[in-house]
Amino acid sequence: QVQLVESGGGLVQPGGSLRLSCAASGSIFSIYAMGWYRQAPGKQRELVAQISSGGSTDYADSLKGRFTISRDNAKSTVYLQMNSLKPEDTAVYYCNADVKTRQFVRSDYWGQGTQVTVSS
């Protein structure tokens, strides 16, 4: 079993910053990729950013430049630095991981989500 634990969400004023963290634990051989998704009320879940074990990144076009994803492979942890936050960034943010748990087993896992609220 693999668990993803997210932290760092909360309430922030417009223009402020937050740093989200997601730590993976359990029976992990390796992690191919980790990423962040978000879902606002009444909206579909959307990709925010993802990063491979080799460090290649992919961002939603509308967010590139404000958000930065990074990864500490030794700690099996992914981070999302969010700057210049806007009210429309308000959503539940979910961590995702593509994990190799056995020699021939590769599975996709999700965290429980962390609330980010941008409001004055």
PDB file of C-alpha atoms in Angstrom:
ATOM      1  CA  GLN A   1       0.000   0.000   0.000  1.00  0.00           C
ATOM      2  CA  VAL A   2       1.123   3.548  -0.778  1.00  0.00           C
ATOM      3  CA  GLN A   3      -0.026   6.682   0.997  1.00  0.00           C
ATOM      4  CA  LEU A   4       0.238  10.286  -0.162  1.00  0.00           C
ATOM      5  CA  VAL A   5       0.070  12.924   2.571  1.00  0.00           C
ATOM      6  CA  GLU A   6      -0.445  16.542   1.545  1.00  0.00           C
ATOM      7  CA  SER A   7       0.219  19.647   3.609  1.00  0.00           C
ATOM      8  CA  GLY A   8       0.558  23.395   3.216  1.00  0.00           C
ATOM      9  CA  GLY A   9      -2.925  24.406   2.173  1.00  0.00           C
ATOM     10  CA  GLY A  10      -4.872  27.156   3.844  1.00  0.00           C
ATOM     11  CA  LEU A  11      -6.231  30.668   3.521  1.00  0.00           C
ATOM     12  CA  VAL A  12      -4.164  33.316   1.773  1.00  0.00           C
ATOM     13  CA  GLN A  13      -4.801  36.829   0.486  1.00  0.00           C
ATOM     14  CA  PRO A  14      -4.754  37.599  -3.239  1.00  0.00           C
ATOM     15  CA  GLY A  15      -1.187  38.122  -4.378  1.00  0.00           C
ATOM     16  CA  GLY A  16       0.162  35.918  -1.634  1.00  0.00           C
ATOM     17  CA  SER A  17       2.050  32.648  -1.790  1.00  0.00           C
ATOM     18  CA  LEU A  18       1.690  29.106  -0.536  1.00  0.00           C
ATOM     19  CA  ARG A  19       3.916  26.061  -0.726  1.00  0.00           C
ATOM     20  CA  LEU A  20       2.249  22.655  -0.884  1.00  0.00           C
ATOM     21  CA  SER A  21       4.043  19.440  -0.003  1.00  0.00           C
ATOM     22  CA  CYS A  22       3.165  15.832  -0.720  1.00  0.00           C
ATOM     23  CA  ALA A  23       5.107  12.943   0.790  1.00  0.00           C
ATOM     24  CA  ALA A  24       4.729   9.397  -0.487  1.00  0.00           C
ATOM     25  CA  SER A  25       5.256   6.455   1.833  1.00  0.00           C
ATOM     26  CA  GLY A  26       4.739   2.709   1.860  1.00  0.00           C
ATOM     27  CA  SER A  27       5.982  -0.091  -0.351  1.00  0.00           C
ATOM     28  CA  ILE A  28       7.731   1.970  -3.000  1.00  0.00           C
ATOM     29  CA  PHE A  29      10.440   0.771  -5.315  1.00  0.00           C
ATOM     30  CA  SER A  30      10.460   3.944  -7.353  1.00  0.00           C
ATOM     31  CA  ILE A  31       8.234   6.803  -8.451  1.00  0.00           C
ATOM     32  CA  TYR A  32       7.981   7.485 -12.166  1.00  0.00           C
ATOM     33  CA  ALA A  33       6.178  10.793 -11.793  1.00  0.00           C
ATOM     34  CA  MET A  34       4.320  12.969  -9.308  1.00  0.00           C
ATOM     35  CA  GLY A  35       1.938  15.803  -9.936  1.00  0.00           C
ATOM     36  CA  TRP A  36      -0.669  18.209  -8.664  1.00  0.00           C
ATOM     37  CA  TYR A  37      -4.274  18.524  -9.792  1.00  0.00           C
ATOM     38  CA  ARG A  38      -7.006  20.801  -8.534  1.00  0.00           C
ATOM     39  CA  GLN A  39     -10.779  20.865  -8.501  1.00  0.00           C
ATOM     40  CA  ALA A  40     -12.986  23.844  -7.763  1.00  0.00           C
ATOM     41  CA  PRO A  41     -16.665  23.443  -6.801  1.00  0.00           C
ATOM     42  CA  GLY A  42     -18.716  22.640  -9.878  1.00  0.00           C
ATOM     43  CA  LYS A  43     -15.612  22.251 -12.036  1.00  0.00           C
ATOM     44  CA  GLN A  44     -13.733  19.302 -13.497  1.00  0.00           C
ATOM     45  CA  ARG A  45     -10.454  18.232 -11.988  1.00  0.00           C
ATOM     46  CA  GLU A  46      -7.577  19.729 -13.952  1.00  0.00           C
ATOM     47  CA  LEU A  47      -3.840  19.259 -14.169  1.00  0.00           C
ATOM     48  CA  VAL A  48      -1.761  21.893 -12.407  1.00  0.00           C
ATOM     49  CA  ALA A  49       1.737  20.488 -12.902  1.00  0.00           C
ATOM     50  CA  GLN A  50       3.644  17.234 -12.976  1.00  0.00           C
ATOM     51  CA  ILE A  51       7.271  16.189 -12.734  1.00  0.00           C
ATOM     52  CA  SER A  52       9.046  12.987 -13.722  1.00  0.00           C
ATOM     53  CA  SER A  53      11.751  11.216 -11.758  1.00  0.00           C
ATOM     54  CA  GLY A  54      14.238  12.677 -14.216  1.00  0.00           C
ATOM     55  CA  GLY A  55      13.068  16.207 -13.528  1.00  0.00           C
ATOM     56  CA  SER A  56      11.092  17.006 -16.656  1.00  0.00           C
ATOM     57  CA  THR A  57       8.045  19.155 -15.932  1.00  0.00           C
ATOM     58  CA  ASP A  58       4.672  19.892 -17.460  1.00  0.00           C
ATOM     59  CA  TYR A  59       2.401  22.790 -16.484  1.00  0.00           C
ATOM     60  CA  ALA A  60      -1.053  23.943 -17.328  1.00  0.00           C
ATOM     61  CA  ASP A  61      -0.545  26.753 -19.830  1.00  0.00           C
ATOM     62  CA  SER A  62      -2.510  29.244 -17.771  1.00  0.00           C
ATOM     63  CA  LEU A  63      -0.421  28.614 -14.652  1.00  0.00           C
ATOM     64  CA  LYS A  64       3.077  28.479 -16.056  1.00  0.00           C
ATOM     65  CA  GLY A  65       5.101  31.333 -14.607  1.00  0.00           C
ATOM     66  CA  ARG A  66       3.219  31.575 -11.314  1.00  0.00           C
ATOM     67  CA  PHE A  67       3.472  27.983 -10.093  1.00  0.00           C
ATOM     68  CA  THR A  68       6.616  25.887  -9.803  1.00  0.00           C
ATOM     69  CA  ILE A  69       6.766  22.150  -9.178  1.00  0.00           C
ATOM     70  CA  SER A  70       9.820  20.474  -7.695  1.00  0.00           C
ATOM     71  CA  ARG A  71      10.731  17.092  -6.310  1.00  0.00           C
ATOM     72  CA  ASP A  72      13.032  15.547  -3.731  1.00  0.00           C
ATOM     73  CA  ASN A  73      13.479  11.991  -4.947  1.00  0.00           C
ATOM     74  CA  ALA A  74      15.355  10.916  -1.823  1.00  0.00           C
ATOM     75  CA  LYS A  75      12.360  11.909   0.306  1.00  0.00           C
ATOM     76  CA  SER A  76       9.707  10.814  -2.207  1.00  0.00           C
ATOM     77  CA  THR A  77       8.241  14.287  -1.863  1.00  0.00           C
ATOM     78  CA  VAL A  78       6.842  16.721  -4.400  1.00  0.00           C
ATOM     79  CA  TYR A  79       6.319  20.444  -3.824  1.00  0.00           C
ATOM     80  CA  LEU A  80       4.190  23.090  -5.457  1.00  0.00           C
ATOM     81  CA  GLN A  81       5.255  26.694  -4.968  1.00  0.00           C
ATOM     82  CA  MET A  82       2.313  28.961  -5.727  1.00  0.00           C
ATOM     83  CA  ASN A  83       2.948  32.679  -6.159  1.00  0.00           C
ATOM     84  CA  SER A  84       0.766  35.636  -7.089  1.00  0.00           C
ATOM     85  CA  LEU A  85      -2.302  33.711  -6.047  1.00  0.00           C
ATOM     86  CA  LYS A  86      -5.685  34.752  -7.397  1.00  0.00           C
ATOM     87  CA  PRO A  87      -9.211  34.039  -6.135  1.00  0.00           C
ATOM     88  CA  GLU A  88      -9.727  31.729  -9.113  1.00  0.00           C
ATOM     89  CA  ASP A  89      -6.940  29.524  -7.743  1.00  0.00           C
ATOM     90  CA  THR A  90      -9.279  28.533  -4.915  1.00  0.00           C
ATOM     91  CA  ALA A  91      -9.759  24.770  -5.104  1.00  0.00           C
ATOM     92  CA  VAL A  92      -8.974  21.456  -3.509  1.00  0.00           C
ATOM     93  CA  TYR A  93      -5.484  20.474  -4.600  1.00  0.00           C
ATOM     94  CA  TYR A  94      -4.716  16.774  -5.029  1.00  0.00           C
ATOM     95  CA  CYS A  95      -1.364  15.052  -5.160  1.00  0.00           C
ATOM     96  CA  ASN A  96      -0.884  12.221  -7.639  1.00  0.00           C
ATOM     97  CA  ALA A  97       1.901   9.660  -7.975  1.00  0.00           C
ATOM     98  CA  ASP A  98       2.756   7.014 -10.552  1.00  0.00           C
ATOM     99  CA  VAL A  99       4.453   4.416  -8.354  1.00  0.00           C
ATOM    100  CA  LYS A 100       6.349   1.194  -8.930  1.00  0.00           C
ATOM    101  CA  THR A 101       5.556  -0.972  -5.886  1.00  0.00           C
ATOM    102  CA  ARG A 102       6.985  -4.271  -7.130  1.00  0.00           C
ATOM    103  CA  GLN A 103       9.301  -5.388  -9.910  1.00  0.00           C
ATOM    104  CA  PHE A 104       6.443  -5.655 -12.389  1.00  0.00           C
ATOM    105  CA  VAL A 105       3.746  -3.593 -10.667  1.00  0.00           C
ATOM    106  CA  ARG A 106       3.050   0.060 -11.431  1.00  0.00           C
ATOM    107  CA  SER A 107       0.043   1.869  -9.946  1.00  0.00           C
ATOM    108  CA  ASP A 108      -1.482   5.334  -9.750  1.00  0.00           C
ATOM    109  CA  TYR A 109      -2.233   6.860  -6.321  1.00  0.00           C
ATOM    110  CA  TRP A 110      -4.031   9.979  -5.089  1.00  0.00           C
ATOM    111  CA  GLY A 111      -3.819  12.002  -1.916  1.00  0.00           C
ATOM    112  CA  GLN A 112      -6.843  13.093   0.082  1.00  0.00           C
ATOM    113  CA  GLY A 113      -6.630  16.687  -1.122  1.00  0.00           C
ATOM    114  CA  THR A 114      -5.819  19.940   0.629  1.00  0.00           C
ATOM    115  CA  GLN A 115      -7.960  23.080   0.498  1.00  0.00           C
ATOM    116  CA  VAL A 116      -6.469  26.286  -0.868  1.00  0.00           C
ATOM    117  CA  THR A 117      -8.589  29.402  -0.436  1.00  0.00           C
ATOM    118  CA  VAL A 118      -7.548  32.758  -1.886  1.00  0.00           C
ATOM    119  CA  SER A 119      -9.660  35.550  -0.463  1.00  0.00           C
ATOM    120  CA  SER A 120      -9.368  38.984   1.090  1.00  0.00           C
TER     121      SER A 120
END
